[in-house]
Amino acid sequence: KQEVTQIPAALSVPEGENLVLNCSFTDSAIYNLQWFRQDPGKGLTSLLLIQSSQREQTSGRLNASLDKSSGRSTLYIAASQPGDSATYLCAVRPGGSEKLVFGKGTKLTVNP
Amino acid sequence: EAQVTQNPRYLITVTGKKLTVTCSQNMNHEYMSWYRQDPGLGLRQIYYSMNVEVTDKGDVPEGYKVSRKEKRNFPLILESPSPNQTSLYFCASSPRVRETQYFGPGTRLLVL
């Protein structure tokens, strides 16, 4: 059974710092991996989707990488801002499955 | 505006009183899904639908029903709610099954 782990559960950084959020999964047979952002009291917003054949995806200050063989993905946030404060969730779609399996998230606080 | 809407946003009910949470999307998406989010357990998939009249169980389907009679709507039905169904519920949709998912704002349910 696929399991997704995100460490740390919470992270606090000063504004302007570059940071990395980690996601690991137990079964490397995935179709794709998606990073989401969740703001308090709100739904999830998709940030980046990486297909299993890809190594990374970029959107603005965000860069997500995927190492399928080692079961790891990272979300790199450059020059963090207070507006980046949110919970970041990683989700994988196992190969041959129509489901998404989520990690429990990393709560990020960027201090001014 | 392209969006996924859920109603109601907040609901307090009593054990055993049937309720329906509606979900609607205006993006002509084929795939729709329901999740529940609980502290310490993360997001878990309840049911999903690949297209009209095609639904399947997720990881935690017990106590829930769904139907997909129209492409845009995917209601979640709790026929006899119990306190362990107190949770934050999200509906999501995507153009096709393995593509980026778009989430609704969530429905917070309290069952007394």
PDB file of C-alpha atoms in Angstrom:
ATOM      1  CA  LYS A   1       0.000   0.000   0.000  1.00  0.00           C
ATOM      2  CA  GLN A   2       1.371   3.399  -1.001  1.00  0.00           C
ATOM      3  CA  GLU A   3       2.259   5.706   1.874  1.00  0.00           C
ATOM      4  CA  VAL A   4       3.353   9.328   1.600  1.00  0.00           C
ATOM      5  CA  THR A   5       5.409  11.068   4.286  1.00  0.00           C
ATOM      6  CA  GLN A   6       6.229  14.728   4.622  1.00  0.00           C
ATOM      7  CA  ILE A   7       8.938  15.901   6.985  1.00  0.00           C
ATOM      8  CA  PRO A   8       9.041  18.215   8.833  1.00  0.00           C
ATOM      9  CA  ALA A   9       5.434  18.660   9.911  1.00  0.00           C
ATOM     10  CA  ALA A  10       6.098  22.351  10.516  1.00  0.00           C
ATOM     11  CA  LEU A  11       8.751  24.821   9.438  1.00  0.00           C
ATOM     12  CA  SER A  12       9.349  28.457  10.349  1.00  0.00           C
ATOM     13  CA  VAL A  13      11.761  30.620   8.358  1.00  0.00           C
ATOM     14  CA  PRO A  14      12.590  34.317   8.029  1.00  0.00           C
ATOM     15  CA  GLU A  15      11.453  36.177   4.934  1.00  0.00           C
ATOM     16  CA  GLY A  16      13.806  35.958   1.979  1.00  0.00           C
ATOM     17  CA  GLU A  17      15.159  32.530   2.774  1.00  0.00           C
ATOM     18  CA  ASN A  18      15.269  29.772   0.174  1.00  0.00           C
ATOM     19  CA  LEU A  19      13.742  26.566   1.487  1.00  0.00           C
ATOM     20  CA  VAL A  20      13.059  22.960   0.616  1.00  0.00           C
ATOM     21  CA  LEU A  21      10.051  20.858   1.555  1.00  0.00           C
ATOM     22  CA  ASN A  22      10.386  17.098   1.416  1.00  0.00           C
ATOM     23  CA  CYS A  23       8.034  14.328   0.350  1.00  0.00           C
ATOM     24  CA  SER A  24       8.769  10.608   0.300  1.00  0.00           C
ATOM     25  CA  PHE A  25       6.665   7.692  -0.916  1.00  0.00           C
ATOM     26  CA  THR A  26       7.028   3.973  -0.342  1.00  0.00           C
ATOM     27  CA  ASP A  27       6.221   2.566  -3.786  1.00  0.00           C
ATOM     28  CA  SER A  28       8.106   3.970  -6.761  1.00  0.00           C
ATOM     29  CA  ALA A  29       5.444   2.774  -9.205  1.00  0.00           C
ATOM     30  CA  ILE A  30       3.653   6.077  -9.514  1.00  0.00           C
ATOM     31  CA  TYR A  31       1.907   7.759 -12.420  1.00  0.00           C
ATOM     32  CA  ASN A  32       2.486  11.309 -11.244  1.00  0.00           C
ATOM     33  CA  LEU A  33       3.046  13.479  -8.171  1.00  0.00           C
ATOM     34  CA  GLN A  34       1.324  16.721  -7.326  1.00  0.00           C
ATOM     35  CA  TRP A  35       2.127  19.512  -4.872  1.00  0.00           C
ATOM     36  CA  PHE A  36      -0.718  21.530  -3.353  1.00  0.00           C
ATOM     37  CA  ARG A  37      -1.006  24.528  -1.100  1.00  0.00           C
ATOM     38  CA  GLN A  38      -3.744  24.833   1.532  1.00  0.00           C
ATOM     39  CA  ASP A  39      -4.548  28.099   3.282  1.00  0.00           C
ATOM     40  CA  PRO A  40      -6.408  28.028   6.622  1.00  0.00           C
ATOM     41  CA  GLY A  41     -10.127  27.484   6.145  1.00  0.00           C
ATOM     42  CA  LYS A  42      -9.765  27.092   2.399  1.00  0.00           C
ATOM     43  CA  GLY A  43      -9.486  24.416  -0.210  1.00  0.00           C
ATOM     44  CA  LEU A  44      -6.370  23.114  -1.889  1.00  0.00           C
ATOM     45  CA  THR A  45      -4.669  24.903  -4.735  1.00  0.00           C
ATOM     46  CA  SER A  46      -2.585  22.896  -7.166  1.00  0.00           C
ATOM     47  CA  LEU A  47       0.974  24.200  -7.489  1.00  0.00           C
ATOM     48  CA  LEU A  48       2.833  21.737  -9.681  1.00  0.00           C
ATOM     49  CA  LEU A  49       2.221  18.334 -11.226  1.00  0.00           C
ATOM     50  CA  ILE A  50       5.156  16.123 -12.235  1.00  0.00           C
ATOM     51  CA  GLN A  51       4.639  13.140 -14.480  1.00  0.00           C
ATOM     52  CA  SER A  52       6.616  10.001 -13.624  1.00  0.00           C
ATOM     53  CA  SER A  53       8.762  10.496 -16.722  1.00  0.00           C
ATOM     54  CA  GLN A  54       9.783  14.005 -15.665  1.00  0.00           C
ATOM     55  CA  ARG A  55      12.522  15.086 -13.280  1.00  0.00           C
ATOM     56  CA  GLU A  56      11.256  18.535 -12.389  1.00  0.00           C
ATOM     57  CA  GLN A  57       8.694  21.250 -12.961  1.00  0.00           C
ATOM     58  CA  THR A  58       8.975  24.977 -12.374  1.00  0.00           C
ATOM     59  CA  SER A  59       6.451  27.727 -11.799  1.00  0.00           C
ATOM     60  CA  GLY A  60       7.722  31.151 -10.814  1.00  0.00           C
ATOM     61  CA  ARG A  61       9.618  30.854  -7.540  1.00  0.00           C
ATOM     62  CA  LEU A  62       8.636  27.210  -7.133  1.00  0.00           C
ATOM     63  CA  ASN A  63      10.571  24.221  -8.391  1.00  0.00           C
ATOM     64  CA  ALA A  64       9.535  20.631  -7.765  1.00  0.00           C
ATOM     65  CA  SER A  65      11.811  17.693  -8.405  1.00  0.00           C
ATOM     66  CA  LEU A  66      11.064  13.994  -8.585  1.00  0.00           C
ATOM     67  CA  ASP A  67      13.393  11.046  -8.024  1.00  0.00           C
ATOM     68  CA  LYS A  68      11.097   8.131  -8.584  1.00  0.00           C
ATOM     69  CA  SER A  69      13.662   5.420  -7.961  1.00  0.00           C
ATOM     70  CA  SER A  70      14.415   6.689  -4.477  1.00  0.00           C
ATOM     71  CA  GLY A  71      10.799   7.588  -3.732  1.00  0.00           C
ATOM     72  CA  ARG A  72      11.434  11.265  -3.120  1.00  0.00           C
ATOM     73  CA  SER A  73      10.215  14.660  -4.236  1.00  0.00           C
ATOM     74  CA  THR A  74      11.240  18.116  -3.101  1.00  0.00           C
ATOM     75  CA  LEU A  75       9.513  21.472  -3.426  1.00  0.00           C
ATOM     76  CA  TYR A  76      11.991  24.345  -3.557  1.00  0.00           C
ATOM     77  CA  ILE A  77      10.704  27.833  -2.747  1.00  0.00           C
ATOM     78  CA  ALA A  78      13.028  30.682  -3.627  1.00  0.00           C
ATOM     79  CA  ALA A  79      13.118  33.995  -1.789  1.00  0.00           C
ATOM     80  CA  SER A  80      10.253  33.114   0.543  1.00  0.00           C
ATOM     81  CA  GLN A  81       7.616  35.720   1.396  1.00  0.00           C
ATOM     82  CA  PRO A  82       5.061  35.973   4.226  1.00  0.00           C
ATOM     83  CA  GLY A  83       2.370  35.235   1.640  1.00  0.00           C
ATOM     84  CA  ASP A  84       3.927  31.791   1.156  1.00  0.00           C
ATOM     85  CA  SER A  85       2.769  30.840   4.665  1.00  0.00           C
ATOM     86  CA  ALA A  86       0.433  27.873   4.254  1.00  0.00           C
ATOM     87  CA  THR A  87       0.347  24.107   4.529  1.00  0.00           C
ATOM     88  CA  TYR A  88       1.980  22.321   1.600  1.00  0.00           C
ATOM     89  CA  LEU A  89       0.684  18.900   0.652  1.00  0.00           C
ATOM     90  CA  CYS A  90       2.252  16.279  -1.553  1.00  0.00           C
ATOM     91  CA  ALA A  91       0.101  13.653  -3.291  1.00  0.00           C
ATOM     92  CA  VAL A  92       1.029  10.714  -5.484  1.00  0.00           C
ATOM     93  CA  ARG A  93      -1.069   8.790  -7.956  1.00  0.00           C
ATOM     94  CA  PRO A  94      -0.015   5.133  -7.838  1.00  0.00           C
ATOM     95  CA  GLY A  95       0.490   3.472 -11.196  1.00  0.00           C
ATOM     96  CA  GLY A  96      -2.696   1.867 -12.466  1.00  0.00           C
ATOM     97  CA  SER A  97      -4.798   3.683  -9.884  1.00  0.00           C
ATOM     98  CA  GLU A  98      -7.423   6.385 -10.206  1.00  0.00           C
ATOM     99  CA  LYS A  99      -6.806   7.524  -6.634  1.00  0.00           C
ATOM    100  CA  LEU A 100      -4.597  10.170  -5.054  1.00  0.00           C
ATOM    101  CA  VAL A 101      -2.654   9.368  -1.878  1.00  0.00           C
ATOM    102  CA  PHE A 102      -1.797  12.406   0.226  1.00  0.00           C
ATOM    103  CA  GLY A 103       0.887  13.152   2.755  1.00  0.00           C
ATOM    104  CA  LYS A 104      -0.110  14.952   5.948  1.00  0.00           C
ATOM    105  CA  GLY A 105       1.552  18.166   4.894  1.00  0.00           C
ATOM    106  CA  THR A 106       4.196  20.620   6.050  1.00  0.00           C
ATOM    107  CA  LYS A 107       2.948  23.796   7.695  1.00  0.00           C
ATOM    108  CA  LEU A 108       5.187  26.644   6.570  1.00  0.00           C
ATOM    109  CA  THR A 109       5.416  29.985   8.355  1.00  0.00           C
ATOM    110  CA  VAL A 110       7.448  32.773   6.763  1.00  0.00           C
ATOM    111  CA  ASN A 111       8.171  35.525   9.267  1.00  0.00           C
ATOM    112  CA  PRO A 112       8.511  39.159   8.122  1.00  0.00           C
TER     113      PRO A 112
ATOM    114  CA  GLU B   1     -15.138  31.871 -13.389  1.00  0.00           C
ATOM    115  CA  ALA B   2     -13.959  28.258 -13.474  1.00  0.00           C
ATOM    116  CA  GLN B   3     -14.641  26.727 -10.097  1.00  0.00           C
ATOM    117  CA  VAL B   4     -15.813  23.878  -7.924  1.00  0.00           C
ATOM    118  CA  THR B   5     -18.592  24.834  -5.541  1.00  0.00           C
ATOM    119  CA  GLN B   6     -19.824  23.019  -2.465  1.00  0.00           C
ATOM    120  CA  ASN B   7     -22.925  23.567  -0.377  1.00  0.00           C
ATOM    121  CA  PRO B   8     -23.374  23.989   2.451  1.00  0.00           C
ATOM    122  CA  ARG B   9     -20.038  25.310   3.674  1.00  0.00           C
ATOM    123  CA  TYR B  10     -20.874  24.601   7.302  1.00  0.00           C
ATOM    124  CA  LEU B  11     -23.348  22.104   8.711  1.00  0.00           C
ATOM    125  CA  ILE B  12     -24.294  20.965  12.201  1.00  0.00           C
ATOM    126  CA  THR B  13     -26.594  17.968  12.379  1.00  0.00           C
ATOM    127  CA  VAL B  14     -27.581  15.127  14.684  1.00  0.00           C
ATOM    128  CA  THR B  15     -26.864  11.432  14.506  1.00  0.00           C
ATOM    129  CA  GLY B  16     -29.050   9.591  12.022  1.00  0.00           C
ATOM    130  CA  LYS B  17     -30.462  12.573  10.147  1.00  0.00           C
ATOM    131  CA  LYS B  18     -29.841  12.090   6.439  1.00  0.00           C
ATOM    132  CA  LEU B  19     -27.937  14.856   4.693  1.00  0.00           C
ATOM    133  CA  THR B  20     -26.542  15.683   1.280  1.00  0.00           C
ATOM    134  CA  VAL B  21     -23.533  17.832   0.472  1.00  0.00           C
ATOM    135  CA  THR B  22     -23.664  19.112  -3.076  1.00  0.00           C
ATOM    136  CA  CYS B  23     -20.694  19.576  -5.391  1.00  0.00           C
ATOM    137  CA  SER B  24     -20.792  21.243  -8.774  1.00  0.00           C
ATOM    138  CA  GLN B  25     -18.118  22.139 -11.322  1.00  0.00           C
ATOM    139  CA  ASN B  26     -18.436  24.373 -14.377  1.00  0.00           C
ATOM    140  CA  MET B  27     -15.330  23.191 -16.242  1.00  0.00           C
ATOM    141  CA  ASN B  28     -16.807  20.173 -18.057  1.00  0.00           C
ATOM    142  CA  HIS B  29     -14.471  17.886 -16.124  1.00  0.00           C
ATOM    143  CA  GLU B  30     -14.889  14.139 -16.443  1.00  0.00           C
ATOM    144  CA  TYR B  31     -13.325  13.150 -13.111  1.00  0.00           C
ATOM    145  CA  MET B  32     -14.741  14.126  -9.731  1.00  0.00           C
ATOM    146  CA  SER B  33     -13.861  13.011  -6.239  1.00  0.00           C
ATOM    147  CA  TRP B  34     -14.701  13.429  -2.565  1.00  0.00           C
ATOM    148  CA  TYR B  35     -12.165  13.592   0.264  1.00  0.00           C
ATOM    149  CA  ARG B  36     -12.325  14.022   3.991  1.00  0.00           C
ATOM    150  CA  GLN B  37      -9.628  15.736   5.997  1.00  0.00           C
ATOM    151  CA  ASP B  38      -9.035  14.929   9.657  1.00  0.00           C
ATOM    152  CA  PRO B  39      -6.304  16.124  12.036  1.00  0.00           C
ATOM    153  CA  GLY B  40      -3.462  13.649  12.162  1.00  0.00           C
ATOM    154  CA  LEU B  41      -4.893  11.568   9.318  1.00  0.00           C
ATOM    155  CA  GLY B  42      -4.598  13.965   6.409  1.00  0.00           C
ATOM    156  CA  LEU B  43      -6.755  13.821   3.302  1.00  0.00           C
ATOM    157  CA  ARG B  44      -8.403  10.518   2.460  1.00  0.00           C
ATOM    158  CA  GLN B  45     -10.439   9.708  -0.608  1.00  0.00           C
ATOM    159  CA  ILE B  46     -14.062   8.653  -0.064  1.00  0.00           C
ATOM    160  CA  TYR B  47     -15.447   8.090  -3.572  1.00  0.00           C
ATOM    161  CA  TYR B  48     -14.547   9.089  -7.077  1.00  0.00           C
ATOM    162  CA  SER B  49     -16.236   9.182 -10.471  1.00  0.00           C
ATOM    163  CA  MET B  50     -14.532   8.734 -13.829  1.00  0.00           C
ATOM    164  CA  ASN B  51     -17.584  10.007 -15.730  1.00  0.00           C
ATOM    165  CA  VAL B  52     -21.368  10.123 -15.666  1.00  0.00           C
ATOM    166  CA  GLU B  53     -22.845   7.000 -14.087  1.00  0.00           C
ATOM    167  CA  VAL B  54     -19.355   5.651 -13.250  1.00  0.00           C
ATOM    168  CA  THR B  55     -18.398   5.754  -9.582  1.00  0.00           C
ATOM    169  CA  ASP B  56     -16.002   3.773  -7.410  1.00  0.00           C
ATOM    170  CA  LYS B  57     -14.928   3.523  -3.796  1.00  0.00           C
ATOM    171  CA  GLY B  58     -11.918   5.302  -2.427  1.00  0.00           C
ATOM    172  CA  ASP B  59     -10.138   4.408   0.783  1.00  0.00           C
ATOM    173  CA  VAL B  60     -12.871   5.306   3.292  1.00  0.00           C
ATOM    174  CA  PRO B  61     -16.288   4.777   1.637  1.00  0.00           C
ATOM    175  CA  GLU B  62     -18.151   3.313   4.624  1.00  0.00           C
ATOM    176  CA  GLY B  63     -21.193   5.361   5.596  1.00  0.00           C
ATOM    177  CA  TYR B  64     -21.257   7.393   2.382  1.00  0.00           C
ATOM    178  CA  LYS B  65     -23.055   7.228  -0.952  1.00  0.00           C
ATOM    179  CA  VAL B  66     -22.571   9.168  -4.149  1.00  0.00           C
ATOM    180  CA  SER B  67     -24.261   9.523  -7.503  1.00  0.00           C
ATOM    181  CA  ARG B  68     -23.212  11.036 -10.823  1.00  0.00           C
ATOM    182  CA  LYS B  69     -26.286  11.605 -12.936  1.00  0.00           C
ATOM    183  CA  GLU B  70     -24.928  14.714 -14.618  1.00  0.00           C
ATOM    184  CA  LYS B  71     -21.381  15.570 -15.555  1.00  0.00           C
ATOM    185  CA  ARG B  72     -21.256  18.737 -13.483  1.00  0.00           C
ATOM    186  CA  ASN B  73     -22.715  17.423 -10.202  1.00  0.00           C
ATOM    187  CA  PHE B  74     -21.411  14.880  -7.719  1.00  0.00           C
ATOM    188  CA  PRO B  75     -23.361  14.936  -4.443  1.00  0.00           C
ATOM    189  CA  LEU B  76     -22.161  13.186  -1.298  1.00  0.00           C
ATOM    190  CA  ILE B  77     -24.908  11.525   0.733  1.00  0.00           C
ATOM    191  CA  LEU B  78     -24.740  10.530   4.384  1.00  0.00           C
ATOM    192  CA  GLU B  79     -27.846   8.425   4.953  1.00  0.00           C
ATOM    193  CA  SER B  80     -27.340   7.992   8.708  1.00  0.00           C
ATOM    194  CA  PRO B  81     -24.557  10.289   9.894  1.00  0.00           C
ATOM    195  CA  SER B  82     -22.566   9.367  12.977  1.00  0.00           C
ATOM    196  CA  PRO B  83     -20.197  11.461  15.112  1.00  0.00           C
ATOM    197  CA  ASN B  84     -17.146   9.800  13.516  1.00  0.00           C
ATOM    198  CA  GLN B  85     -18.161  11.464  10.260  1.00  0.00           C
ATOM    199  CA  THR B  86     -17.460  14.872  11.757  1.00  0.00           C
ATOM    200  CA  SER B  87     -14.827  16.194   9.407  1.00  0.00           C
ATOM    201  CA  LEU B  88     -13.841  18.686   6.722  1.00  0.00           C
ATOM    202  CA  TYR B  89     -15.004  17.495   3.312  1.00  0.00           C
ATOM    203  CA  PHE B  90     -13.579  18.485  -0.054  1.00  0.00           C
ATOM    204  CA  CYS B  91     -14.871  17.906  -3.533  1.00  0.00           C
ATOM    205  CA  ALA B  92     -12.417  17.988  -6.443  1.00  0.00           C
ATOM    206  CA  SER B  93     -12.516  17.660 -10.203  1.00  0.00           C
ATOM    207  CA  SER B  94     -10.084  17.248 -13.073  1.00  0.00           C
ATOM    208  CA  PRO B  95     -10.421  17.202 -16.875  1.00  0.00           C
ATOM    209  CA  ARG B  96      -9.547  13.509 -16.901  1.00  0.00           C
ATOM    210  CA  VAL B  97      -8.548  11.058 -14.238  1.00  0.00           C
ATOM    211  CA  ARG B  98      -4.787  11.624 -14.094  1.00  0.00           C
ATOM    212  CA  GLU B  99      -4.667  15.343 -14.537  1.00  0.00           C
ATOM    213  CA  THR B 100      -4.423  18.278 -12.147  1.00  0.00           C
ATOM    214  CA  GLN B 101      -7.226  18.313  -9.595  1.00  0.00           C
ATOM    215  CA  TYR B 102      -9.150  21.456  -8.677  1.00  0.00           C
ATOM    216  CA  PHE B 103     -10.629  21.592  -5.210  1.00  0.00           C
ATOM    217  CA  GLY B 104     -13.752  23.173  -3.799  1.00  0.00           C
ATOM    218  CA  PRO B 105     -13.645  25.375  -0.685  1.00  0.00           C
ATOM    219  CA  GLY B 106     -14.644  22.606   1.708  1.00  0.00           C
ATOM    220  CA  THR B 107     -17.644  21.730   3.877  1.00  0.00           C
ATOM    221  CA  ARG B 108     -17.174  21.562   7.602  1.00  0.00           C
ATOM    222  CA  LEU B 109     -19.549  19.000   9.107  1.00  0.00           C
ATOM    223  CA  LEU B 110     -20.286  18.446  12.787  1.00  0.00           C
ATOM    224  CA  VAL B 111     -22.426  15.446  13.744  1.00  0.00           C
ATOM    225  CA  LEU B 112     -23.714  15.547  17.318  1.00  0.00           C
TER     226      LEU B 112
END
